[in-house]
Amino acid sequence: MLRRTRWRGPWFLLIAAAAVSLYGVCRFCGHLDRPAWQRDLDQLVDHLSTTYANLEWNVEHRSVELSALLLETEHALAAARDDSQAEQALQGLLGAFADPHLRIRKRPRDLPNTAPVPPPTAEMGGAEACGTMGFSDRDFEVAAASEGDRLADPAGPGAKSFPTTLVPLGDGRLAAILRIGSFREEDYASTCSFAWERFRAGIRGECDAACQDRFLFSAVPNALLSALADRLEQLRHERIDLLVLDLRGNGGGSDWVEPAARMFGPDSMPCPRMHVIKHAHWTRQFEEMRDAIARDLAEPARWGATEAHHLLIAKRRADQLLSETREPCERGPMWRGYAPTCSLLTQGEFYACGLFPHPPPGEFSAAGSRDSLSKALSYDFRPGVYLGPLVILVDHSTSSAAEYFTAMLEDAGRATVVGEKTKGAGCGYSNGGVPVDLANSGLRVEVPDCTRMRNAGTNEVEGISPRVALAVHAVQDDRASAKAFVAALQQLRF
């Protein structure tokens, strides 16, 4: 008969401890599939070679050595002990480009499973509808608020969207500090609520995805632009000598940034030159532009000589850009130390705001291609509302569309930039961009597909350096820092 063995004493404890230790060492044994991670790396490198708009800039102007970076990443993968360390290796490769728009997002499979949110309906009030669409009000505090008096909010839509403080400069001049905390529509729930009350009168039942796009990218921005104009009109009556636009922490947003900038400049103020990747993603967009312009040109009776002339110019530019996006460009050898033999970026005339650097002369309100000519033509706003002395206050968190706004006004000679160097996010993604889901890990990598260029030929991804350097992180909370900021404003002369 077999006798059951009973383990007793210290020998049992030693063996048990050894088993636990062995499990701790080997719980990842066989778990890390290095060949699969290497395939993810190969896929990522190939995708960057064909879609990353700032790759050439990093090589030519930042001296990023792609071959050394790739070798370093392969060594990091070889040394990785688990999936987390392998992911860190890929993060390290992306981090070498110091590009905030080049980033890994959560795997789709790691996102929480939430029930789909029902669309808003015409029966909903503003607060409920805007909550359904993900709007919320952020509390944007004004720099140096302790040194002045908060200006009463004007009546009208979005009255609280742009808080403003009046600050005496001590030399008889009066400054206004106006906060633009974000260019994301979703950060302005109160404005959304007002806009929805008007918008819902024109819909029946549910507001589907297309309906929500019209609301989000037209109705809400127009309400915000109206609120900004109301604030500027209010300041005109205050007879201010200097306007400070407080863009600290403004992480960007969407296309209404351009008409917002135009409210501080003349009609002819240009927006930045833009280059985009030679890729099917942009081929489709230029095809849509070309076709919209062609449809307008097919009805010549609708246009005067000025409008027809500019539509023809736009058509030629769209045709050239479309042709460029179809040109092959093999940049894979750059990762093996070879110089590129072509550029992935288009060189044809194109701007961040469309096929023209500013709205062309003429009447295009009924043109189906107006958004292609100049995005500003799709918004209701008045340019040049404020043309007086202008300062833009920025910090290390000012980025993306907020950098577009700042660069556009500074390059036009309309603004003096004060504060800290901006984040250097530059141009991001058009119409969703060209992300890639890595086959093994499922990691999603978002990749910028465009570049915005400054007047001096620099890429906006380098960040915007202030003309007057000032540590601004405490100008809101610390009284001494606020006084130093006001003192710096006193030194500025226009």
Tab-separated table of C-alpha atoms in Angstrom:
chain	number	residue	atom	x	y	z
A	1	MET	CA	0.000	0.000	0.000
A	2	LEU	CA	1.304	3.441	-0.890
A	3	ARG	CA	2.001	5.715	2.009
A	4	ARG	CA	1.245	9.440	1.642
A	5	THR	CA	4.366	11.485	2.168
A	6	ARG	CA	4.055	14.265	4.713
A	7	TRP	CA	6.624	17.051	4.405
A	8	ARG	CA	7.801	18.331	7.724
A	9	GLY	CA	10.337	20.759	9.113
A	10	PRO	CA	12.728	23.257	7.442
A	11	TRP	CA	13.260	21.173	4.276
A	12	PHE	CA	9.652	21.753	3.263
A	13	LEU	CA	9.986	25.493	3.854
A	14	LEU	CA	13.178	25.721	1.764
A	15	ILE	CA	11.635	23.837	-1.166
A	16	ALA	CA	8.451	25.909	-1.011
A	17	ALA	CA	10.488	29.146	-0.989
A	18	ALA	CA	12.496	27.936	-3.980
A	19	ALA	CA	9.295	27.175	-5.898
A	20	VAL	CA	7.901	30.626	-5.202
A	21	SER	CA	11.212	32.226	-6.246
A	22	LEU	CA	11.310	30.188	-9.445
A	23	TYR	CA	7.740	31.275	-10.279
A	24	GLY	CA	8.706	34.921	-9.678
A	25	VAL	CA	11.615	34.654	-12.111
A	26	CYS	CA	9.814	32.623	-14.735
A	27	ARG	CA	6.287	33.952	-14.732
A	28	PHE	CA	7.273	35.790	-17.946
A	29	CYS	CA	9.341	32.900	-19.307
A	30	GLY	CA	8.090	32.310	-22.825
A	31	HIS	CA	5.646	35.234	-22.469
A	32	LEU	CA	7.643	37.793	-24.442
A	33	ASP	CA	7.469	37.065	-28.154
A	34	ARG	CA	10.550	38.967	-29.355
A	35	PRO	CA	10.115	38.100	-33.051
A	36	ALA	CA	6.579	39.532	-32.876
A	37	TRP	CA	7.830	42.744	-31.260
A	38	GLN	CA	10.540	42.955	-33.921
A	39	ARG	CA	7.802	42.740	-36.545
A	40	ASP	CA	6.003	45.584	-34.749
A	41	LEU	CA	9.212	47.627	-34.900
A	42	ASP	CA	9.611	46.884	-38.621
A	43	GLN	CA	5.990	47.880	-39.201
A	44	LEU	CA	6.454	51.104	-37.230
A	45	VAL	CA	9.637	52.069	-39.092
A	46	ASP	CA	7.966	51.400	-42.430
A	47	HIS	CA	4.970	53.512	-41.424
A	48	LEU	CA	7.140	56.402	-40.241
A	49	SER	CA	9.062	56.241	-43.525
A	50	THR	CA	5.896	56.723	-45.543
A	51	THR	CA	3.759	58.980	-43.326
A	52	TYR	CA	5.788	60.974	-40.764
A	53	ALA	CA	5.876	64.578	-41.984
A	54	ASN	CA	8.703	65.707	-39.666
A	55	LEU	CA	11.101	62.826	-40.330
A	56	GLU	CA	13.290	64.800	-42.735
A	57	TRP	CA	13.293	67.851	-40.470
A	58	ASN	CA	14.561	65.767	-37.557
A	59	VAL	CA	17.373	64.318	-39.657
A	60	GLU	CA	18.423	67.573	-41.356
A	61	HIS	CA	17.887	70.106	-38.570
A	62	ARG	CA	18.026	68.136	-35.319
A	63	SER	CA	20.735	65.664	-36.342
A	64	VAL	CA	18.700	62.600	-35.407
A	65	GLU	CA	20.686	59.596	-36.660
A	66	LEU	CA	18.059	57.111	-37.759
A	67	SER	CA	20.404	54.145	-38.164
A	68	ALA	CA	21.776	54.580	-34.629
A	69	LEU	CA	18.272	55.076	-33.247
A	70	LEU	CA	17.040	51.904	-34.924
A	71	LEU	CA	20.011	49.898	-33.638
A	72	GLU	CA	19.451	51.239	-30.115
A	73	THR	CA	15.786	50.243	-30.270
A	74	GLU	CA	16.625	46.742	-31.491
A	75	HIS	CA	19.062	46.334	-28.589
A	76	ALA	CA	16.389	47.521	-26.163
A	77	LEU	CA	13.963	44.940	-27.554
A	78	ALA	CA	16.600	42.224	-27.226
A	79	ALA	CA	17.111	43.166	-23.575
A	80	ALA	CA	13.388	43.445	-22.768
A	81	ARG	CA	12.085	40.894	-20.268
A	82	ASP	CA	8.363	41.493	-20.737
A	83	ASP	CA	5.828	43.281	-22.924
A	84	SER	CA	6.005	46.431	-20.837
A	85	GLN	CA	9.734	46.811	-21.456
A	86	ALA	CA	9.273	46.046	-25.148
A	87	GLU	CA	6.665	48.779	-25.353
A	88	GLN	CA	9.079	51.150	-23.606
A	89	ALA	CA	11.621	50.411	-26.336
A	90	LEU	CA	9.171	51.604	-28.990
A	91	GLN	CA	8.266	54.597	-26.836
A	92	GLY	CA	11.972	55.442	-26.723
A	93	LEU	CA	12.207	55.431	-30.516
A	94	LEU	CA	9.268	57.826	-30.831
A	95	GLY	CA	10.511	59.994	-27.977
A	96	ALA	CA	13.786	60.623	-29.805
A	97	PHE	CA	11.896	62.867	-32.239
A	98	ALA	CA	10.607	65.161	-29.454
A	99	ASP	CA	7.349	65.608	-31.347
A	100	PRO	CA	4.249	65.804	-29.102
A	101	HIS	CA	1.976	64.717	-31.958
A	102	LEU	CA	4.019	61.534	-32.549
A	103	ARG	CA	2.724	59.282	-29.808
A	104	ILE	CA	1.386	55.922	-28.708
A	105	ARG	CA	-2.220	55.836	-27.611
A	106	LYS	CA	-3.979	53.092	-25.678
A	107	ARG	CA	-4.543	49.847	-27.454
A	108	PRO	CA	-8.145	49.672	-28.673
A	109	ARG	CA	-8.488	46.434	-26.701
A	110	ASP	CA	-7.414	48.224	-23.495
A	111	LEU	CA	-10.056	50.920	-23.760
A	112	PRO	CA	-12.996	50.477	-21.382
A	113	ASN	CA	-16.074	48.891	-22.891
A	114	THR	CA	-18.759	51.513	-22.571
A	115	ALA	CA	-22.228	51.474	-23.983
A	116	PRO	CA	-22.691	53.794	-26.951
A	117	VAL	CA	-24.123	57.174	-25.996
A	118	PRO	CA	-27.454	57.905	-27.672
A	119	PRO	CA	-27.313	60.933	-29.978
A	120	PRO	CA	-28.828	64.212	-28.850
A	121	THR	CA	-32.341	64.967	-30.020
A	122	ALA	CA	-34.206	68.131	-30.919
A	123	GLU	CA	-36.264	67.707	-27.755
A	124	MET	CA	-33.220	68.048	-25.485
A	125	GLY	CA	-32.277	71.307	-23.846
A	126	GLY	CA	-28.808	72.770	-24.299
A	127	ALA	CA	-27.230	71.425	-21.122
A	128	GLU	CA	-28.433	67.861	-21.726
A	129	ALA	CA	-27.512	67.817	-25.421
A	130	CYS	CA	-24.046	69.269	-24.811
A	131	GLY	CA	-23.428	66.794	-21.985
A	132	THR	CA	-24.355	63.980	-24.352
A	133	MET	CA	-21.808	65.241	-26.877
A	134	GLY	CA	-19.014	65.424	-24.284
A	135	PHE	CA	-18.836	69.163	-23.634
A	136	SER	CA	-17.686	70.562	-20.294
A	137	ASP	CA	-16.739	74.007	-19.042
A	138	ARG	CA	-13.096	74.474	-18.063
A	139	ASP	CA	-12.207	77.128	-15.547
A	140	PHE	CA	-9.741	79.435	-17.294
A	141	GLU	CA	-8.055	81.816	-14.855
A	142	VAL	CA	-6.542	85.070	-16.100
A	143	ALA	CA	-2.844	85.845	-15.610
A	144	ALA	CA	-2.067	88.540	-13.016
A	145	ALA	CA	-5.733	88.726	-11.996
A	146	SER	CA	-4.615	89.969	-8.567
A	147	GLU	CA	-3.181	93.118	-10.175
A	148	GLY	CA	-6.392	94.342	-11.785
A	149	ASP	CA	-10.154	94.214	-11.878
A	150	ARG	CA	-12.199	91.498	-13.545
A	151	LEU	CA	-14.184	92.956	-16.417
A	152	ALA	CA	-17.901	92.211	-16.323
A	153	ASP	CA	-18.981	89.596	-18.842
A	154	PRO	CA	-20.855	90.982	-21.845
A	155	ALA	CA	-24.347	89.804	-22.627
A	156	GLY	CA	-24.758	87.223	-25.352
A	157	PRO	CA	-23.566	83.725	-26.260
A	158	GLY	CA	-20.490	82.421	-24.503
A	159	ALA	CA	-20.362	85.465	-22.220
A	160	LYS	CA	-17.978	83.715	-19.822
A	161	SER	CA	-15.823	82.011	-22.460
A	162	PHE	CA	-13.085	84.652	-22.496
A	163	PRO	CA	-12.551	86.087	-18.986
A	164	THR	CA	-10.734	89.424	-18.965
A	165	THR	CA	-8.958	91.585	-16.392
A	166	LEU	CA	-8.164	95.304	-16.685
A	167	VAL	CA	-4.703	96.110	-15.307
A	168	PRO	CA	-3.276	99.658	-14.848
A	169	LEU	CA	0.363	99.670	-15.934
A	170	GLY	CA	1.393	102.489	-13.605
A	171	ASP	CA	2.448	104.860	-16.377
A	172	GLY	CA	-1.024	106.023	-17.276
A	173	ARG	CA	-1.653	103.160	-19.712
A	174	LEU	CA	-4.372	100.567	-19.290
A	175	ALA	CA	-3.881	96.935	-20.301
A	176	ALA	CA	-6.470	94.221	-20.724
A	177	ILE	CA	-5.539	90.556	-20.225
A	178	LEU	CA	-7.946	88.322	-22.158
A	179	ARG	CA	-7.829	84.579	-21.574
A	180	ILE	CA	-8.142	82.173	-24.501
A	181	GLY	CA	-7.688	78.905	-22.645
A	182	SER	CA	-8.435	76.482	-25.464
A	183	PHE	CA	-9.314	76.179	-29.126
A	184	ARG	CA	-11.245	72.939	-28.471
A	185	GLU	CA	-14.966	73.463	-28.891
A	186	GLU	CA	-15.673	70.772	-26.279
A	187	ASP	CA	-14.152	72.969	-23.539
A	188	TYR	CA	-16.971	75.518	-23.806
A	189	ALA	CA	-20.162	73.869	-22.551
A	190	SER	CA	-21.942	77.156	-21.819
A	191	THR	CA	-21.375	78.367	-25.380
A	192	CYS	CA	-22.473	74.957	-26.669
A	193	SER	CA	-25.707	75.207	-24.705
A	194	PHE	CA	-26.533	78.600	-26.181
A	195	ALA	CA	-25.674	77.442	-29.714
A	196	TRP	CA	-27.769	74.280	-29.340
A	197	GLU	CA	-30.927	76.227	-28.476
A	198	ARG	CA	-30.706	77.898	-31.880
A	199	PHE	CA	-29.434	74.870	-33.765
A	200	ARG	CA	-32.103	72.415	-32.636
A	201	ALA	CA	-34.848	74.541	-34.188
A	202	GLY	CA	-33.624	73.355	-37.582
A	203	ILE	CA	-33.568	69.603	-36.885
A	204	ARG	CA	-36.157	66.903	-36.274
A	205	GLY	CA	-35.678	63.939	-33.983
A	206	GLU	CA	-32.156	62.597	-33.508
A	207	CYS	CA	-29.042	64.559	-34.454
A	208	ASP	CA	-26.946	61.912	-36.235
A	209	ALA	CA	-23.174	61.984	-36.797
A	210	ALA	CA	-23.358	64.359	-39.776
A	211	CYS	CA	-25.709	66.630	-37.850
A	212	GLN	CA	-23.332	66.645	-34.850
A	213	ASP	CA	-20.405	67.519	-37.128
A	214	ARG	CA	-22.312	70.537	-38.448
A	215	PHE	CA	-23.038	71.606	-34.916
A	216	LEU	CA	-19.554	70.967	-33.521
A	217	PHE	CA	-17.533	72.438	-36.386
A	218	SER	CA	-19.821	75.270	-37.443
A	219	ALA	CA	-22.486	76.337	-34.948
A	220	VAL	CA	-20.282	76.199	-31.830
A	221	PRO	CA	-17.203	77.897	-33.389
A	222	ASN	CA	-19.405	80.663	-34.785
A	223	ALA	CA	-20.885	81.200	-31.326
A	224	LEU	CA	-17.368	81.356	-29.852
A	225	LEU	CA	-16.227	83.833	-32.507
A	226	SER	CA	-19.279	85.954	-31.755
A	227	ALA	CA	-18.467	85.861	-28.040
A	228	LEU	CA	-14.860	86.888	-28.734
A	229	ALA	CA	-16.057	89.787	-30.924
A	230	ASP	CA	-18.415	90.918	-28.150
A	231	ARG	CA	-15.527	90.950	-25.680
A	232	LEU	CA	-13.315	92.940	-28.062
A	233	GLU	CA	-16.090	95.466	-28.666
A	234	GLN	CA	-16.437	95.821	-24.914
A	235	LEU	CA	-12.701	96.511	-24.630
A	236	ARG	CA	-12.915	99.140	-27.356
A	237	HIS	CA	-15.218	101.109	-25.095
A	238	GLU	CA	-12.747	100.741	-22.219
A	239	ARG	CA	-10.133	102.574	-24.325
A	240	ILE	CA	-7.336	100.157	-23.526
A	241	ASP	CA	-3.745	100.898	-24.581
A	242	LEU	CA	-2.566	97.285	-24.739
A	243	LEU	CA	-4.243	93.902	-25.137
A	244	VAL	CA	-2.614	90.751	-23.770
A	245	LEU	CA	-3.943	87.417	-25.052
A	246	ASP	CA	-3.272	84.825	-22.355
A	247	LEU	CA	-2.625	81.477	-24.103
A	248	ARG	CA	-0.899	79.719	-21.203
A	249	GLY	CA	-1.783	76.035	-21.198
A	250	ASN	CA	-3.745	76.297	-24.432
A	251	GLY	CA	-3.174	72.900	-26.048
A	252	GLY	CA	-4.802	73.771	-29.354
A	253	GLY	CA	-8.015	72.629	-30.974
A	254	SER	CA	-9.622	72.963	-34.382
A	255	ASP	CA	-9.880	75.187	-37.442
A	256	TRP	CA	-11.713	78.126	-35.840
A	257	VAL	CA	-8.268	79.172	-34.618
A	258	GLU	CA	-7.671	80.853	-37.978
A	259	PRO	CA	-10.707	83.187	-38.021
A	260	ALA	CA	-10.003	83.889	-34.345
A	261	ALA	CA	-6.494	85.075	-35.289
A	262	ARG	CA	-7.912	87.164	-38.126
A	263	MET	CA	-9.936	89.181	-35.625
A	264	PHE	CA	-6.601	90.717	-34.551
A	265	GLY	CA	-5.191	91.463	-38.011
A	266	PRO	CA	-6.009	92.922	-41.426
A	267	ASP	CA	-7.941	91.106	-44.158
A	268	SER	CA	-4.744	90.260	-46.022
A	269	MET	CA	-2.889	88.704	-43.048
A	270	PRO	CA	-1.434	85.392	-44.331
A	271	CYS	CA	-1.700	82.090	-42.549
A	272	PRO	CA	1.383	79.790	-42.408
A	273	ARG	CA	2.675	77.846	-45.389
A	274	MET	CA	1.958	74.129	-45.053
A	275	HIS	CA	3.531	70.999	-46.545
A	276	VAL	CA	1.755	67.637	-46.426
A	277	ILE	CA	2.814	64.045	-47.005
A	278	LYS	CA	2.745	62.364	-50.401
A	279	HIS	CA	0.241	59.735	-49.431
A	280	ALA	CA	-3.189	58.420	-50.388
A	281	HIS	CA	-4.597	60.171	-47.311
A	282	TRP	CA	-3.864	63.554	-48.876
A	283	THR	CA	-4.544	62.357	-52.413
A	284	ARG	CA	-8.178	61.863	-51.381
A	285	GLN	CA	-8.346	65.312	-49.803
A	286	PHE	CA	-6.947	67.084	-52.857
A	287	GLU	CA	-9.269	65.089	-55.097
A	288	GLU	CA	-12.192	66.383	-53.060
A	289	MET	CA	-10.852	69.957	-53.307
A	290	ARG	CA	-10.310	69.680	-57.065
A	291	ASP	CA	-13.770	68.215	-57.648
A	292	ALA	CA	-15.492	70.881	-55.535
A	293	ILE	CA	-13.689	73.645	-57.446
A	294	ALA	CA	-14.527	71.990	-60.776
A	295	ARG	CA	-18.225	71.900	-59.864
A	296	ASP	CA	-18.128	75.620	-59.102
A	297	LEU	CA	-16.304	76.377	-62.359
A	298	ALA	CA	-18.900	74.359	-64.276
A	299	GLU	CA	-21.428	77.106	-63.498
A	300	PRO	CA	-19.698	80.219	-64.903
A	301	ALA	CA	-22.867	82.337	-64.780
A	302	ARG	CA	-22.599	82.364	-60.981
A	303	TRP	CA	-19.238	84.118	-60.889
A	304	GLY	CA	-17.838	87.501	-61.705
A	305	ALA	CA	-14.402	87.906	-63.273
A	306	THR	CA	-12.639	88.138	-59.883
A	307	GLU	CA	-14.216	84.988	-58.485
A	308	ALA	CA	-13.650	82.999	-61.698
A	309	HIS	CA	-9.988	84.061	-61.773
A	310	HIS	CA	-9.363	82.846	-58.222
A	311	LEU	CA	-11.261	79.603	-58.790
A	312	LEU	CA	-8.971	78.864	-61.745
A	313	ILE	CA	-5.886	79.591	-59.619
A	314	ALA	CA	-7.226	77.279	-56.918
A	315	LYS	CA	-7.883	74.537	-59.471
A	316	ARG	CA	-4.302	74.721	-60.781
A	317	ARG	CA	-2.901	74.539	-57.253
A	318	ALA	CA	-5.105	71.591	-56.313
A	319	ASP	CA	-4.121	69.763	-59.512
A	320	GLN	CA	-0.411	70.267	-58.791
A	321	LEU	CA	-0.710	69.142	-55.177
A	322	LEU	CA	-2.777	66.137	-56.202
A	323	SER	CA	-0.095	65.128	-58.695
A	324	GLU	CA	2.617	65.489	-56.051
A	325	THR	CA	0.813	63.260	-53.546
A	326	ARG	CA	0.946	60.437	-56.098
A	327	GLU	CA	4.719	60.627	-56.535
A	328	PRO	CA	6.544	57.625	-55.036
A	329	CYS	CA	9.215	58.369	-52.453
A	330	GLU	CA	11.235	55.571	-50.861
A	331	ARG	CA	12.710	56.743	-47.576
A	332	GLY	CA	13.419	53.383	-45.977
A	333	PRO	CA	17.160	53.649	-46.720
A	334	MET	CA	17.351	56.656	-44.375
A	335	TRP	CA	17.157	54.160	-41.492
A	336	ARG	CA	20.305	52.482	-42.830
A	337	GLY	CA	22.303	55.703	-42.943
A	338	TYR	CA	21.646	56.763	-46.522
A	339	ALA	CA	20.664	60.294	-47.503
A	340	PRO	CA	17.101	60.627	-48.824
A	341	THR	CA	16.794	60.850	-52.603
A	342	CYS	CA	13.373	62.526	-52.458
A	343	SER	CA	11.123	64.413	-50.094
A	344	LEU	CA	7.926	62.949	-48.704
A	345	LEU	CA	6.456	66.459	-48.512
A	346	THR	CA	4.596	68.354	-51.197
A	347	GLN	CA	6.168	71.632	-52.322
A	348	GLY	CA	3.214	73.131	-54.215
A	349	GLU	CA	1.556	76.269	-52.912
A	350	PHE	CA	-0.633	75.333	-49.965
A	351	TYR	CA	-1.405	76.931	-46.626
A	352	ALA	CA	-2.692	75.923	-43.232
A	353	CYS	CA	-5.922	77.749	-44.086
A	354	GLY	CA	-6.405	76.431	-47.641
A	355	LEU	CA	-5.243	77.030	-51.196
A	356	PHE	CA	-4.853	80.766	-50.523
A	357	PRO	CA	-2.966	82.407	-47.615
A	358	HIS	CA	-6.039	84.516	-46.807
A	359	PRO	CA	-9.607	84.735	-48.102
A	360	PRO	CA	-9.401	85.708	-51.773
A	361	PRO	CA	-11.262	88.814	-52.951
A	362	GLY	CA	-14.758	88.247	-54.229
A	363	GLU	CA	-18.013	86.745	-53.034
A	364	PHE	CA	-17.669	83.027	-52.300
A	365	SER	CA	-20.339	82.453	-49.661
A	366	ALA	CA	-22.305	80.192	-52.029
A	367	ALA	CA	-19.261	78.357	-53.390
A	368	GLY	CA	-19.130	74.656	-52.636
A	369	SER	CA	-15.338	74.931	-52.630
A	370	ARG	CA	-15.094	77.857	-50.200
A	371	ASP	CA	-13.547	75.705	-47.466
A	372	SER	CA	-10.836	74.615	-49.916
A	373	LEU	CA	-10.086	78.202	-50.937
A	374	SER	CA	-9.826	79.452	-47.354
A	375	LYS	CA	-11.241	77.864	-44.224
A	376	ALA	CA	-12.134	81.329	-42.929
A	377	LEU	CA	-14.829	81.550	-45.637
A	378	SER	CA	-16.824	78.893	-43.760
A	379	TYR	CA	-17.134	80.954	-40.560
A	380	ASP	CA	-19.157	83.982	-39.520
A	381	PHE	CA	-16.701	86.536	-38.155
A	382	ARG	CA	-15.330	90.014	-38.739
A	383	PRO	CA	-11.573	90.464	-39.316
A	384	GLY	CA	-9.644	93.294	-37.710
A	385	VAL	CA	-11.922	93.812	-34.712
A	386	TYR	CA	-8.871	94.830	-32.656
A	387	LEU	CA	-5.818	96.305	-34.400
A	388	GLY	CA	-4.092	97.980	-31.473
A	389	PRO	CA	-0.903	96.966	-29.604
A	390	LEU	CA	-0.974	93.233	-28.931
A	391	VAL	CA	0.968	90.831	-26.679
A	392	ILE	CA	0.576	87.050	-26.615
A	393	LEU	CA	1.482	85.327	-23.350
A	394	VAL	CA	2.623	81.716	-23.814
A	395	ASP	CA	4.218	78.963	-21.752
A	396	HIS	CA	5.688	75.489	-22.197
A	397	SER	CA	2.186	74.020	-22.505
A	398	THR	CA	1.036	76.294	-25.316
A	399	SER	CA	0.900	73.966	-28.314
A	400	SER	CA	-0.538	72.846	-31.638
A	401	ALA	CA	-3.312	75.183	-32.876
A	402	ALA	CA	-2.345	77.723	-30.201
A	403	GLU	CA	1.126	77.811	-31.768
A	404	TYR	CA	-0.517	78.306	-35.179
A	405	PHE	CA	-2.426	81.295	-33.745
A	406	THR	CA	0.706	82.773	-32.167
A	407	ALA	CA	2.969	82.227	-35.180
A	408	MET	CA	0.428	83.693	-37.577
A	409	LEU	CA	0.124	86.929	-35.598
A	410	GLU	CA	3.835	87.242	-34.810
A	411	ASP	CA	4.927	86.574	-38.405
A	412	ALA	CA	2.490	89.239	-39.600
A	413	GLY	CA	4.081	91.754	-37.227
A	414	ARG	CA	0.878	91.996	-35.240
A	415	ALA	CA	1.994	90.623	-31.882
A	416	THR	CA	4.875	90.524	-29.427
A	417	VAL	CA	5.308	87.110	-27.802
A	418	VAL	CA	6.072	87.077	-24.082
A	419	GLY	CA	6.656	84.194	-21.671
A	420	GLU	CA	8.278	80.790	-22.203
A	421	LYS	CA	9.132	78.783	-25.289
A	422	THR	CA	6.070	76.899	-26.469
A	423	LYS	CA	5.767	73.117	-26.558
A	424	GLY	CA	6.673	72.630	-30.217
A	425	ALA	CA	3.798	70.415	-31.306
A	426	GLY	CA	3.358	72.146	-34.653
A	427	CYS	CA	1.031	70.668	-37.250
A	428	GLY	CA	-0.830	67.532	-36.237
A	429	TYR	CA	-3.406	65.451	-38.073
A	430	SER	CA	-5.778	66.227	-40.929
A	431	ASN	CA	-9.138	64.471	-40.994
A	432	GLY	CA	-8.023	61.855	-38.482
A	433	GLY	CA	-4.476	61.580	-39.798
A	434	VAL	CA	-2.726	58.316	-40.642
A	435	PRO	CA	-2.399	56.285	-37.414
A	436	VAL	CA	-1.145	52.711	-37.439
A	437	ASP	CA	-2.195	49.777	-35.233
A	438	LEU	CA	0.809	47.528	-34.672
A	439	ALA	CA	-0.078	43.946	-35.530
A	440	ASN	CA	1.437	42.177	-32.508
A	441	SER	CA	0.883	44.534	-29.598
A	442	GLY	CA	-2.163	46.351	-30.929
A	443	LEU	CA	-0.549	49.651	-29.950
A	444	ARG	CA	-1.927	52.585	-31.894
A	445	VAL	CA	0.696	55.097	-33.051
A	446	GLU	CA	-0.512	58.545	-34.126
A	447	VAL	CA	1.665	60.247	-36.732
A	448	PRO	CA	1.613	63.905	-37.888
A	449	ASP	CA	0.869	64.199	-41.610
A	450	CYS	CA	1.708	67.888	-42.178
A	451	THR	CA	4.173	70.641	-41.295
A	452	ARG	CA	3.560	74.361	-40.752
A	453	MET	CA	6.411	76.690	-41.618
A	454	ARG	CA	7.308	80.091	-40.199
A	455	ASN	CA	8.293	83.158	-42.253
A	456	ALA	CA	11.956	82.561	-41.444
A	457	GLY	CA	11.760	79.023	-42.859
A	458	THR	CA	11.627	77.236	-39.503
A	459	ASN	CA	9.247	74.434	-38.686
A	460	GLU	CA	6.620	75.218	-36.053
A	461	VAL	CA	7.592	71.924	-34.388
A	462	GLU	CA	10.653	73.778	-33.043
A	463	GLY	CA	8.385	75.786	-30.764
A	464	ILE	CA	7.962	79.556	-30.589
A	465	SER	CA	10.580	81.467	-28.621
A	466	PRO	CA	9.297	84.589	-26.874
A	467	ARG	CA	10.729	87.982	-27.656
A	468	VAL	CA	10.539	88.738	-23.934
A	469	ALA	CA	11.432	85.705	-21.819
A	470	LEU	CA	9.491	85.467	-18.573
A	471	ALA	CA	8.769	82.604	-16.187
A	472	VAL	CA	4.993	82.583	-16.270
A	473	HIS	CA	4.014	79.445	-14.380
A	474	ALA	CA	3.108	81.480	-11.284
A	475	VAL	CA	1.726	84.705	-12.751
A	476	GLN	CA	-1.733	83.506	-11.817
A	477	ASP	CA	-1.176	82.386	-8.224
A	478	ASP	CA	1.870	84.209	-6.893
A	479	ARG	CA	1.524	87.951	-6.210
A	480	ALA	CA	5.231	88.681	-6.713
A	481	SER	CA	5.254	86.869	-10.073
A	482	ALA	CA	2.124	88.727	-11.126
A	483	LYS	CA	3.789	92.053	-10.282
A	484	ALA	CA	6.887	91.025	-12.269
A	485	PHE	CA	4.666	90.235	-15.246
A	486	VAL	CA	2.972	93.624	-15.075
A	487	ALA	CA	6.392	95.280	-14.751
A	488	ALA	CA	7.509	93.476	-17.918
A	489	LEU	CA	4.435	94.788	-19.733
A	490	GLN	CA	5.342	98.302	-18.618
A	491	GLN	CA	8.668	98.020	-20.451
A	492	LEU	CA	7.038	97.240	-23.780
A	493	ARG	CA	6.639	100.122	-26.198
A	494	PHE	CA	4.749	100.062	-29.485
